[in-house]
Coordinates of C-alpha atoms (C1' of nucleotides) in Angstrom, one line a residue:
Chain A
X1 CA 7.3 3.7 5.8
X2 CA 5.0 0.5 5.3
X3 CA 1.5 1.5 5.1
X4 CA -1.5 -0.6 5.3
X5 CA -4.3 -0.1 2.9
X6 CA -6.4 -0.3 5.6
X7 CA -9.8 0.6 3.3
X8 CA -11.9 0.2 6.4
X9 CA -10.4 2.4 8.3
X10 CA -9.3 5.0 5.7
X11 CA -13.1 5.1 4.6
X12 CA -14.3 5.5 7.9
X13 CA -12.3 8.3 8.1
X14 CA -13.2 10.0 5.4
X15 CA -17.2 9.9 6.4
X16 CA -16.2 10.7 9.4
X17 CA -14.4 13.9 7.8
X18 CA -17.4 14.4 5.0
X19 CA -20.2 14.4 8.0
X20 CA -18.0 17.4 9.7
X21 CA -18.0 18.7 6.5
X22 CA -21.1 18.5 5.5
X23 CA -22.5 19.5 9.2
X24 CA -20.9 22.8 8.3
X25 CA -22.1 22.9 4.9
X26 CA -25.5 21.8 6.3
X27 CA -26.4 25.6 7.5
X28 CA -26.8 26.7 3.5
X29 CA -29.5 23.9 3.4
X30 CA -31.4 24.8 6.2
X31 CA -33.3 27.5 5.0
X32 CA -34.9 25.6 1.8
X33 CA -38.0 23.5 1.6
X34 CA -37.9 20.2 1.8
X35 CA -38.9 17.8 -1.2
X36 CA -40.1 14.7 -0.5
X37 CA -38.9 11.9 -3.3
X38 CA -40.1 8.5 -4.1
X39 CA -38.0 5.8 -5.0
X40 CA -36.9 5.7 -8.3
X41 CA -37.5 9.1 -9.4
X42 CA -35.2 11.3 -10.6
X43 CA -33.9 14.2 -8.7
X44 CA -31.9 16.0 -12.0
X45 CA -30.6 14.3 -15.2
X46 CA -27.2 14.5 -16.7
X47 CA -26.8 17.2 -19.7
X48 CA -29.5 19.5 -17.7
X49 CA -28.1 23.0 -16.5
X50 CA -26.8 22.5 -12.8
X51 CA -29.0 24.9 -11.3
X52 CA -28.8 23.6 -7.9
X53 CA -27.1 21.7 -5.4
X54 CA -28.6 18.9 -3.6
X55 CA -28.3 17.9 0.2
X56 CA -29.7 14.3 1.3
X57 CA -31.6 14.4 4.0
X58 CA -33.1 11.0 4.3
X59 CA -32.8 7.7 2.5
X60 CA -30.2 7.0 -0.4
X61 CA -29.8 8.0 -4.0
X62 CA -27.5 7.3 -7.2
X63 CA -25.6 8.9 -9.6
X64 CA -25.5 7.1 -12.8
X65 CA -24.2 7.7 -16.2
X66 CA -25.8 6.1 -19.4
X67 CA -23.3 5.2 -22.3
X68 CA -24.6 3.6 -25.6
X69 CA -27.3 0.8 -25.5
X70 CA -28.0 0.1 -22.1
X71 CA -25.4 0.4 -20.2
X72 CA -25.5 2.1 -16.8
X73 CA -22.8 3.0 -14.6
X74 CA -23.7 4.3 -11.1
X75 CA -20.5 6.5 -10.4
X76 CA -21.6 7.0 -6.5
X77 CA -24.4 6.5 -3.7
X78 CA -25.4 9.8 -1.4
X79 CA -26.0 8.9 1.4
X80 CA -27.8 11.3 4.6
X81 CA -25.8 14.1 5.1
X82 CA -24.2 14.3 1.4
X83 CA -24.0 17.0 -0.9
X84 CA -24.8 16.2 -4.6
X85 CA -23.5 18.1 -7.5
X86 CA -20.4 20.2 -5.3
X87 CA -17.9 19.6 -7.9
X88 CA -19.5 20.6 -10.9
X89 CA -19.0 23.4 -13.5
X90 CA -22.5 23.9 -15.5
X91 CA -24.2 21.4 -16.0
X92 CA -25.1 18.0 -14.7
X93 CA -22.6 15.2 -15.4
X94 CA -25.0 12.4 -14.2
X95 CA -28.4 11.6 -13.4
X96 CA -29.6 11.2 -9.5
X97 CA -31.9 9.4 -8.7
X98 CA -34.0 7.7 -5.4
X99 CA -32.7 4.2 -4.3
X100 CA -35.1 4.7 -1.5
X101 CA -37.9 7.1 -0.6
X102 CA -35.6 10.4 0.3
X103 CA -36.0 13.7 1.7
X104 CA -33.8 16.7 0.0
X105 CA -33.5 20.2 0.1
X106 CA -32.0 22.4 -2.7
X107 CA -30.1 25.7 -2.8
X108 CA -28.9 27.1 -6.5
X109 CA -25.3 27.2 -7.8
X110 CA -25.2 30.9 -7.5
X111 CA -26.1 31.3 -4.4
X112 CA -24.6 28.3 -2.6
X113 CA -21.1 30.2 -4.3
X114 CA -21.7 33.3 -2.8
X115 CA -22.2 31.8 0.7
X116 CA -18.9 30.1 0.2
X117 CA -17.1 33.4 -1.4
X118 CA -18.5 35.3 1.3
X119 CA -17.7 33.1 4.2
X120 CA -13.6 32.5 5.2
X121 CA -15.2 29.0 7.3
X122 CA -16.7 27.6 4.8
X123 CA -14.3 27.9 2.2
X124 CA -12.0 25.1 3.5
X125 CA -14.8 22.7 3.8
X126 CA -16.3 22.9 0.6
X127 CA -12.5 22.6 -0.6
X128 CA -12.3 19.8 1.9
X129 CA -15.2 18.2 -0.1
X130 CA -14.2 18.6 -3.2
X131 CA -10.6 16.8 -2.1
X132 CA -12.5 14.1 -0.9
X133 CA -14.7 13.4 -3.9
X134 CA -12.0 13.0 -6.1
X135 CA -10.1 11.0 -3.6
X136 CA -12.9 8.2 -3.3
X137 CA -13.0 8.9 -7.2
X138 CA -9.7 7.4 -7.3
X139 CA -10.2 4.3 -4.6
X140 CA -13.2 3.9 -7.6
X141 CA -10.8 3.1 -10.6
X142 CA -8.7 1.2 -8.6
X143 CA -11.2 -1.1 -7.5
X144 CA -12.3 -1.2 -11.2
X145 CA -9.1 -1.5 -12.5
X146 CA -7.7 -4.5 -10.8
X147 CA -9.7 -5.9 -7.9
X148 CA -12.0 -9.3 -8.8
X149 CA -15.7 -9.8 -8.1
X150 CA -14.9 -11.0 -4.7
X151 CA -12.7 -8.2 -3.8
X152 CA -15.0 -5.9 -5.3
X153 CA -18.6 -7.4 -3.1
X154 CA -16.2 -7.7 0.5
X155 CA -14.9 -3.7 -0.4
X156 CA -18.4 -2.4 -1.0
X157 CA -20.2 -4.4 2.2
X158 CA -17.1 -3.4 4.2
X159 CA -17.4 0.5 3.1
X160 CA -21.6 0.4 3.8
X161 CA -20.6 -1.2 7.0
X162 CA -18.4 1.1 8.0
X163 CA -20.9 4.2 7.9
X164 CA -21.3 5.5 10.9
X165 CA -25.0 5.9 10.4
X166 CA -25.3 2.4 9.3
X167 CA -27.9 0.2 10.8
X168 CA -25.8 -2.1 12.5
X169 CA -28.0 -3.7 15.2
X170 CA -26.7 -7.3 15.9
X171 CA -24.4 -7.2 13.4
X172 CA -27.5 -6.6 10.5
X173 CA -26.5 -4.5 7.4
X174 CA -29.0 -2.7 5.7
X175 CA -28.7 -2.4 2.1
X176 CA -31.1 -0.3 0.9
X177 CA -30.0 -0.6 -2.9
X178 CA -30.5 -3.6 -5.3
X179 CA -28.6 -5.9 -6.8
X180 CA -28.6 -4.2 -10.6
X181 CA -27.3 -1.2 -8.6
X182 CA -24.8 -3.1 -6.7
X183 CA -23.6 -4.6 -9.9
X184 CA -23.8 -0.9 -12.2
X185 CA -21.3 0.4 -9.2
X186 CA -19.3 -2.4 -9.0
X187 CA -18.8 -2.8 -13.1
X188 CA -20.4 -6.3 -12.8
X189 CA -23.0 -8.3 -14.0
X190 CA -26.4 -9.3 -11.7
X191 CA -25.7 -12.6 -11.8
X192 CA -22.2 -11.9 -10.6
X193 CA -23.2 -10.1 -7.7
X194 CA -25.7 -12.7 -7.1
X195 CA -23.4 -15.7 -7.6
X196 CA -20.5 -14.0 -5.2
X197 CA -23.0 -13.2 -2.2
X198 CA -24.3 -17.0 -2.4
X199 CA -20.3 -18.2 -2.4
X200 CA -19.4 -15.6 0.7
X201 CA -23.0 -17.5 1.9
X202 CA -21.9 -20.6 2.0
X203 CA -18.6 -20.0 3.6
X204 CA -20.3 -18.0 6.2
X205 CA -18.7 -14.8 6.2
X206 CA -21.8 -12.9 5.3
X207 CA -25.4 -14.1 5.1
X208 CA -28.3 -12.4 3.5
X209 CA -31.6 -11.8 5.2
X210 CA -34.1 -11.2 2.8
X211 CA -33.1 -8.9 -0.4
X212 CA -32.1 -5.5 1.9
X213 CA -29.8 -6.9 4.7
X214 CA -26.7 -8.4 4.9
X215 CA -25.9 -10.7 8.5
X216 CA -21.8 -10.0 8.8
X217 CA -21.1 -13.0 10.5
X218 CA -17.2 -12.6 9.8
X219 CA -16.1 -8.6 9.8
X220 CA -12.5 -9.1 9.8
X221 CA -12.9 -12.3 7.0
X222 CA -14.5 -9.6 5.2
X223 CA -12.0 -7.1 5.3
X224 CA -9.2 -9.8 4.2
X225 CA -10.9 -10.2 1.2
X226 CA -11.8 -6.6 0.2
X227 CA -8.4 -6.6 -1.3
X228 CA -6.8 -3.7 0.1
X229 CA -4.7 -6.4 0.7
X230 CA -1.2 -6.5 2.1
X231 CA 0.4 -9.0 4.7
X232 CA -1.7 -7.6 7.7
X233 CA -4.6 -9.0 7.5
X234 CA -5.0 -9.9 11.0
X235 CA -3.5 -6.7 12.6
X236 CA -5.5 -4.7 10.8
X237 CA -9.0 -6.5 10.7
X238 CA -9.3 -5.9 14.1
X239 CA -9.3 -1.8 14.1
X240 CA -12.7 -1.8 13.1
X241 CA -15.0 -3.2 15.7
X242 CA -19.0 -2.8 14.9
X243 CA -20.3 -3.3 18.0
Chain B
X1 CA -32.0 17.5 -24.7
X2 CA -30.2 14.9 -26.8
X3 CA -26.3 14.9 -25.7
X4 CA -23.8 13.3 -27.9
X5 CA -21.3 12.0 -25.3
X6 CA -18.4 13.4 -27.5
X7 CA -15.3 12.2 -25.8
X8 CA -12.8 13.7 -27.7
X9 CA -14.2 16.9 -28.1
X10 CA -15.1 16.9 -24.3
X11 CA -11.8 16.3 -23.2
X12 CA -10.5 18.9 -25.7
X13 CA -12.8 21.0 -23.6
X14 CA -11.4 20.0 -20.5
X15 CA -7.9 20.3 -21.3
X16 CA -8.2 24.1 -22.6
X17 CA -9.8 24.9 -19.7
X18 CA -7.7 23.3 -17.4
X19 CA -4.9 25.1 -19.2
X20 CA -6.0 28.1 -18.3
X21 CA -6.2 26.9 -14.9
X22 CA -2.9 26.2 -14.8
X23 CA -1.8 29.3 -16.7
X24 CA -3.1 31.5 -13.7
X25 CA -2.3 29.2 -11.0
X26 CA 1.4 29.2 -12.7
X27 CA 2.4 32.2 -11.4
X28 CA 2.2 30.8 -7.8
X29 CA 5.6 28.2 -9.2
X30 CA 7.9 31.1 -10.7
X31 CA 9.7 32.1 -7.6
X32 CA 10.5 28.3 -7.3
X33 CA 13.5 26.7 -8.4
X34 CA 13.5 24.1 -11.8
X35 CA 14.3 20.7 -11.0
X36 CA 15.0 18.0 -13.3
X37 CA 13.6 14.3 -12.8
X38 CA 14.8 11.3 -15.0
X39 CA 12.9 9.5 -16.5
X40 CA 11.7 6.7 -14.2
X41 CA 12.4 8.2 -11.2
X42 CA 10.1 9.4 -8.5
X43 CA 8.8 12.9 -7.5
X44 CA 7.0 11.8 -4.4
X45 CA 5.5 8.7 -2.6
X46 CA 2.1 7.4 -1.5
X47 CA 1.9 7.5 2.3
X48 CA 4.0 10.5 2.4
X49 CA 2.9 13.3 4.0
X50 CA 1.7 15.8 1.3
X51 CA 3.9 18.7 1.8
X52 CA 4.5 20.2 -1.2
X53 CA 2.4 20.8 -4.8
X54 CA 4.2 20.2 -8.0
X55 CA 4.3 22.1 -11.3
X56 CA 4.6 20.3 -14.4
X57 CA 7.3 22.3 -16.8
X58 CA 8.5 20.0 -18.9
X59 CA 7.8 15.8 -19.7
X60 CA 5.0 13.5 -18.9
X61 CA 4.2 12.3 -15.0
X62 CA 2.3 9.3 -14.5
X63 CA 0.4 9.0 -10.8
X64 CA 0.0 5.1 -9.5
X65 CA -1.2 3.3 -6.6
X66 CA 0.2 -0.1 -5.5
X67 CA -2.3 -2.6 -4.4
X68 CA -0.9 -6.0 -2.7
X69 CA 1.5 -7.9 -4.5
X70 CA 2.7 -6.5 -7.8
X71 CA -0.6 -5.1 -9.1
X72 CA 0.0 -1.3 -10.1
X73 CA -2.9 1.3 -11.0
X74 CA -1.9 4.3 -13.3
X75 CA -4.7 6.6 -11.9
X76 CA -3.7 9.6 -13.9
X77 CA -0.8 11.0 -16.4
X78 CA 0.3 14.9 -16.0
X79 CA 2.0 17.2 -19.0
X80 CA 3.5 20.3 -19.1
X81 CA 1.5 22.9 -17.0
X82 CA -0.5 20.7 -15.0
X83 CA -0.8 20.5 -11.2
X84 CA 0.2 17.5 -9.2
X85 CA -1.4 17.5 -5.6
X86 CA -4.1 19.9 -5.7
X87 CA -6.9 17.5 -4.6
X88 CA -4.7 16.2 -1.8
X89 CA -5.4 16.9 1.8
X90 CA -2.6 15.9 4.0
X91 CA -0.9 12.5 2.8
X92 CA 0.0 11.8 -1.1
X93 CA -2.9 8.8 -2.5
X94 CA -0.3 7.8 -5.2
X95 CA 2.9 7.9 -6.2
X96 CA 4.4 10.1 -8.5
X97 CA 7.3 9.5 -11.5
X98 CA 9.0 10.9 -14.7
X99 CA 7.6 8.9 -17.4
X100 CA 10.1 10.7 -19.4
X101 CA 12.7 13.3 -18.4
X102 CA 11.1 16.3 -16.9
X103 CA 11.5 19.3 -15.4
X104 CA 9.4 20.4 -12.3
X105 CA 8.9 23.4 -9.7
X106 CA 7.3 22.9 -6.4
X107 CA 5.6 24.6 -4.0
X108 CA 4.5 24.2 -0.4
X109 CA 0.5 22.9 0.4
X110 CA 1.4 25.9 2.8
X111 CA 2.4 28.8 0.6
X112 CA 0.0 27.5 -1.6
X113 CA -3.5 27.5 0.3
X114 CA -2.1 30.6 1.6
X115 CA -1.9 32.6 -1.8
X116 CA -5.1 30.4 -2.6
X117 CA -6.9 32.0 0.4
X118 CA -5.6 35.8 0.2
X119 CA -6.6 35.9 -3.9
X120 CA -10.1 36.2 -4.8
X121 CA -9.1 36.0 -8.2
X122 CA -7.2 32.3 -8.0
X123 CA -9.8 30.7 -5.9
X124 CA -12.3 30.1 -8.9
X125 CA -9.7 29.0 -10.6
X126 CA -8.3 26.7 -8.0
X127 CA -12.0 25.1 -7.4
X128 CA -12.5 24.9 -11.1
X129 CA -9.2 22.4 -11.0
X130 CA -10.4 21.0 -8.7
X131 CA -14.0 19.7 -10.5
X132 CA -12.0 18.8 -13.6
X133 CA -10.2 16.4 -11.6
X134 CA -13.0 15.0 -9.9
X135 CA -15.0 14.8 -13.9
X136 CA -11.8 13.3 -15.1
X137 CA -12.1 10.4 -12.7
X138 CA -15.4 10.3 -13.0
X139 CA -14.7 9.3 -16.8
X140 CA -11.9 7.3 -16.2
X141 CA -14.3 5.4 -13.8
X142 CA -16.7 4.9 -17.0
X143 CA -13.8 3.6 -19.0
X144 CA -13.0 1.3 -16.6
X145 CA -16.4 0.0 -16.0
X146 CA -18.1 -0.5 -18.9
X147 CA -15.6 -0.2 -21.8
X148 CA -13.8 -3.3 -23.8
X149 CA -10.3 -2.9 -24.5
X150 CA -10.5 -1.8 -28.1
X151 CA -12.9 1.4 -27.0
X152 CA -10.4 1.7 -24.0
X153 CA -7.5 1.9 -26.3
X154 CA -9.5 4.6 -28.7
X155 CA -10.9 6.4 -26.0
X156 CA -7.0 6.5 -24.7
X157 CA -5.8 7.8 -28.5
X158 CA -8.1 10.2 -28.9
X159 CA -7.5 11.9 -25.8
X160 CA -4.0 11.9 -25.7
X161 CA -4.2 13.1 -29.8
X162 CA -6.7 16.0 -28.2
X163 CA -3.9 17.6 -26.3
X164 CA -3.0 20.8 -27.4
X165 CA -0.1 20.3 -27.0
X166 CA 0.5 16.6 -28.8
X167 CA 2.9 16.8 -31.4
X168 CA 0.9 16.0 -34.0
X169 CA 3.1 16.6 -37.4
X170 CA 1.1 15.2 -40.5
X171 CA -0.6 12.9 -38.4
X172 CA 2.0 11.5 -36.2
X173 CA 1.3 10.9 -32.8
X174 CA 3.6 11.1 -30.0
X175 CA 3.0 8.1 -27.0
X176 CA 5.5 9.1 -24.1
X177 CA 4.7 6.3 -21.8
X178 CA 5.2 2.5 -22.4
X179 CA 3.1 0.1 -23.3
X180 CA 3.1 -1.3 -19.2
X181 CA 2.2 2.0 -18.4
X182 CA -1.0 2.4 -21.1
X183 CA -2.2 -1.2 -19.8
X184 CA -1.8 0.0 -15.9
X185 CA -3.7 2.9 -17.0
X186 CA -6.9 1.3 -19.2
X187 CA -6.6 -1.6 -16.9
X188 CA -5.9 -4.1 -19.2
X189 CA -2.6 -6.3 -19.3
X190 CA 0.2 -5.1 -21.8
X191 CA -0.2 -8.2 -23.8
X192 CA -3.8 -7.2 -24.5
X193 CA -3.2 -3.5 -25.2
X194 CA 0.0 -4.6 -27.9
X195 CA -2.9 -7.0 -29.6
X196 CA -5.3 -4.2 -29.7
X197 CA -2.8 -2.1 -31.4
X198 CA -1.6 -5.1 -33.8
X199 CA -5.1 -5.4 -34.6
X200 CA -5.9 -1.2 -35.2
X201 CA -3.0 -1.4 -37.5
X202 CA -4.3 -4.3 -39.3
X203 CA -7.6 -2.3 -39.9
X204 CA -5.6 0.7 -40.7
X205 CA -6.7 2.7 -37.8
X206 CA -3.7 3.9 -35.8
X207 CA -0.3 2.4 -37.1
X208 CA 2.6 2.4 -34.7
X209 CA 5.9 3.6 -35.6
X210 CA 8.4 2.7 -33.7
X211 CA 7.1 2.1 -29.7
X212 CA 6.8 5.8 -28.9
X213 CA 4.8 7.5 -32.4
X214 CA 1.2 6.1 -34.0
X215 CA 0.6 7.3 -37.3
X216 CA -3.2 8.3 -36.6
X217 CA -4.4 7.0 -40.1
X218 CA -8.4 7.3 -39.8
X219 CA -9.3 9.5 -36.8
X220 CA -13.5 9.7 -37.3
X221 CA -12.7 5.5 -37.0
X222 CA -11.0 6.0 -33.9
X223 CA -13.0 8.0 -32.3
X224 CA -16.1 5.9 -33.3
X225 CA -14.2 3.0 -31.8
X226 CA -13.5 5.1 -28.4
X227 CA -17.0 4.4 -27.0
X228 CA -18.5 7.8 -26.6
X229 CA -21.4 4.9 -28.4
X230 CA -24.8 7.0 -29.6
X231 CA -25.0 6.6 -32.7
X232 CA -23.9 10.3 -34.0
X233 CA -20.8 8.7 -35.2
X234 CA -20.6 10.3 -38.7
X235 CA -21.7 14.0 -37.0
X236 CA -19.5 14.2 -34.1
X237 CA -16.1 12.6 -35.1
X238 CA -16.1 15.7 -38.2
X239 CA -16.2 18.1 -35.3
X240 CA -12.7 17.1 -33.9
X241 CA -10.2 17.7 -36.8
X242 CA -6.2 17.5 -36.1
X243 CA -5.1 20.0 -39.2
Chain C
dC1 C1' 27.7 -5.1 -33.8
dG2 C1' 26.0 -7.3 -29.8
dG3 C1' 23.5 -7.5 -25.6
dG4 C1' 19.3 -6.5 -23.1
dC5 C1' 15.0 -4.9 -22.2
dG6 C1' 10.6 -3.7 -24.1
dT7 C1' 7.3 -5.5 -27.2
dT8 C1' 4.9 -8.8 -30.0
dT9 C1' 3.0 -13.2 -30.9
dG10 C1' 1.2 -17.8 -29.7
dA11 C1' -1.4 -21.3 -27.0
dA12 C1' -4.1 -22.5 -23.2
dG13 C1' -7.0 -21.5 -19.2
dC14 C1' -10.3 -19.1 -16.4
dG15 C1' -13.3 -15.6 -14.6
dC16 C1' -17.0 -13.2 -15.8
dG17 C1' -20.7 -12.2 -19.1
dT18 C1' -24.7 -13.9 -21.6
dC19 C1' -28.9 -16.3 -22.1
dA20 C1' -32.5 -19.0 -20.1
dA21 C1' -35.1 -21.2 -16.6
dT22 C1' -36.5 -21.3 -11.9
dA23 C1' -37.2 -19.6 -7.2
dC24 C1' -38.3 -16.1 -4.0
dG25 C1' -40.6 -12.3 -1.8
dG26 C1' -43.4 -8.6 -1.1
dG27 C1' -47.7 -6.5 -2.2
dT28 C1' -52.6 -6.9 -3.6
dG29 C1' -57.1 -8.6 -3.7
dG30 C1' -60.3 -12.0 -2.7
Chain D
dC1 C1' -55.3 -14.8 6.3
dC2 C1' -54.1 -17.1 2.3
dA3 C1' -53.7 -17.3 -2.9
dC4 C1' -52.0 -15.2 -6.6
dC5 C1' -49.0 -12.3 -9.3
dC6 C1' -45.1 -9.7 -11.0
dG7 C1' -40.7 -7.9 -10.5
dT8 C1' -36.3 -9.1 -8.4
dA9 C1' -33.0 -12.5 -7.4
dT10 C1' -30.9 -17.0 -7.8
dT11 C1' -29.1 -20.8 -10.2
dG12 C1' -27.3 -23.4 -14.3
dA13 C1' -25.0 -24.1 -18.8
dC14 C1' -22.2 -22.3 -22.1
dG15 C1' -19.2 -19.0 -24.6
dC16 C1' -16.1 -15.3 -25.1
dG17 C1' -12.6 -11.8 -24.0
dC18 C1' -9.1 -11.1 -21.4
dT19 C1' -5.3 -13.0 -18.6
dT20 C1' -1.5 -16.0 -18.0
dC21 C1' 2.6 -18.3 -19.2
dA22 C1' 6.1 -18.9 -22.5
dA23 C1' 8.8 -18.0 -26.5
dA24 C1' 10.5 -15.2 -30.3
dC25 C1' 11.2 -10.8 -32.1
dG26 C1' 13.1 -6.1 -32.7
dC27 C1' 14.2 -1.5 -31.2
dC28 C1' 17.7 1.2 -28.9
dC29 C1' 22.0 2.2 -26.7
dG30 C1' 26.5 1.3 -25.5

DNA sequence: CGGGCGTTTGAAGCGCGTCAATACGGGTGG
DNA sequence: CCACCCGTATTGACGCGCTTCAAACGCCCG
């Protein structure tokens, strides 16, 4: 049975599944203070004991890993809703921090485990989560692996787009991270980044409005050229309608 | 706290552990029947609904995605007790196929959540296979991103000469997949990945003996080369020995 | 031993990285 | 409200590492 990669789709799915699951998860959360942090601080730092899980409340944050010299890799973006640090062991396989001004709350491993040991509803979601990390783990190396710097831009704008809780008014995308982030997740350079927006610029398919929002001018153009590909193009683009 | 990204000695890490998972989760394949898969044929498809979980007895598995035209991503290779499916949710994300002759039991997603559900004792266990797969990714996503092909091709040696399993008889190495498969896998193209070797062997690194055995000839080298960077080299590359 | 596929090697091209200079934009202070 | 300033982003020129295309080699199995 053919099967189109439809990435828009499948990805608005799957925040559509990680918001129920997270709604559930949600009630462990509720009880904890909330922290209040400012952009570009850290929230916990990879090698430290994992004492705690995270849940975003407000605004976005990174997970990055440092290897050698100076170079960064940003592994994921949390977005409002999220859990960070469900799938780990002990300790802390990357370092969170801000993009934007954000509002967390906290509950430790121990307890967190309990409530899902203890409770035959939860179980399947935070098993649900876990599933679905490692599954847009694995969209991750495939992008890395063989998609280009075009490909790579149009699959990440395409995926913001697509969140449900994206601001979308009048077809305006915010894009509350930078471009050095942009280009750490997408294993490019700045200037790549930088270069490909002007190109998509210039043949109108998105525009950029000052350095935070993105004017998608051509959604289905876009999704052609996210690489997921395949004959469909024209089929498929139109399954996901913004407005 | 300083944290010597050891690689190899992570993933020997990993790889016990997830041993152990499997070794309790096994139990849940004995009832089931031993098949046999030739080499180069398939186990099960991507797009196919996920119905069953596979037990690794014997062989090597790779997992691969197919992304328009003929590009093909190796997200992940399987040996003997591993898991194939546990992270999946309803549909297979990948293919799956005998890189060599194996043999296989199976399970249904049913049976298997089932016993999951009704054992308080596999459940950790289950999770814990569960964050291994995601931290594997995770890595492989690092490799990907931010590695050159030599460090990919290190990174790739080392791990595979970390197995517990890898038949490692006076420093001979055995490399079940083909040289298209390792390049699928690092995301590289086979031409560069049989250059990289040439060039190992011309340094007196790894020499290749036939296609399917490297004679590992200065391990601390390789795993200097691999890219777990810092500059411990001389400490941590003593800590993983082979005899 | 001989065919065929997997692998190695070579030469040429290109996409992205690197380095450097310029432009922008958002926040501050006059 | 505008001028200034600094960090971020854009643009340009150039080089390199990997890919691409093509040919020769060699391992493995009949």
């Amino acid at each position: 049975m053919l099967m189109p990669n439809n990435t828009a789709f499948e990805h608005a799915q799957a925040t559509h599944d990680r918001m129920n699951g997270a709604q559930s998860l949600a009630c462990l959360f509720m009880t904890s203070a909330m922290e209040t942090i400012a952009a570009g601080k850290a929230i916990c730092w990879e090698g430290d004991a994992a004492k705690h899980l995270f849940q975003v409340v407000e605004g976005v944050v990174r997970l990055h890993r440092i290897i050698g010299e100076g170079r960064r890799v940003i592994t994921a973006f949390h977005f409002p809703g999220d859990l960070i640090g469900a799938s780990l062991q002990s300790a802390f396989l990357f370092t969170a921090e801000a993009v934007s001004d954000c509002k967390i709350r906290r509950v430790s491993r121990k307890s967190f485990h309990d409530e899902i040991a203890r409770s035959d509803a939860l179980r399947p979601v935070y098993i649900n989560l876990l599933c679905e990390e490692t599954a847009a783990a694995n969209n991750q190396m495939v992008l890395l692996s063989k998609l280009n710097a075009e490909e790579r831009l149009c699959s990440f704008i395409v995926k913001l787009a697509s969140r449900s809780d994206a601001k979308m008014q009048h077809g305006l995308l915010r894009v509350p991270m930078n471009r050095q982030d942009i280009a750490d997740y997408l294993g490019l350079t700045i200037e790549t980044v930088s270069r490909t927006i002007t190109k998509l610029a210039s043949r109108n398919i998105v525009v950029p409005e000052g350095r935070h929002d993105l004017r998608i001018v051509n959604l289905s153009r876009l999704v052609q050229l996210s690489g997921n590909g395949d004959d469909f193009s024209d089929k498929t683009c139109h399954s996901v309608s913004l407005h």
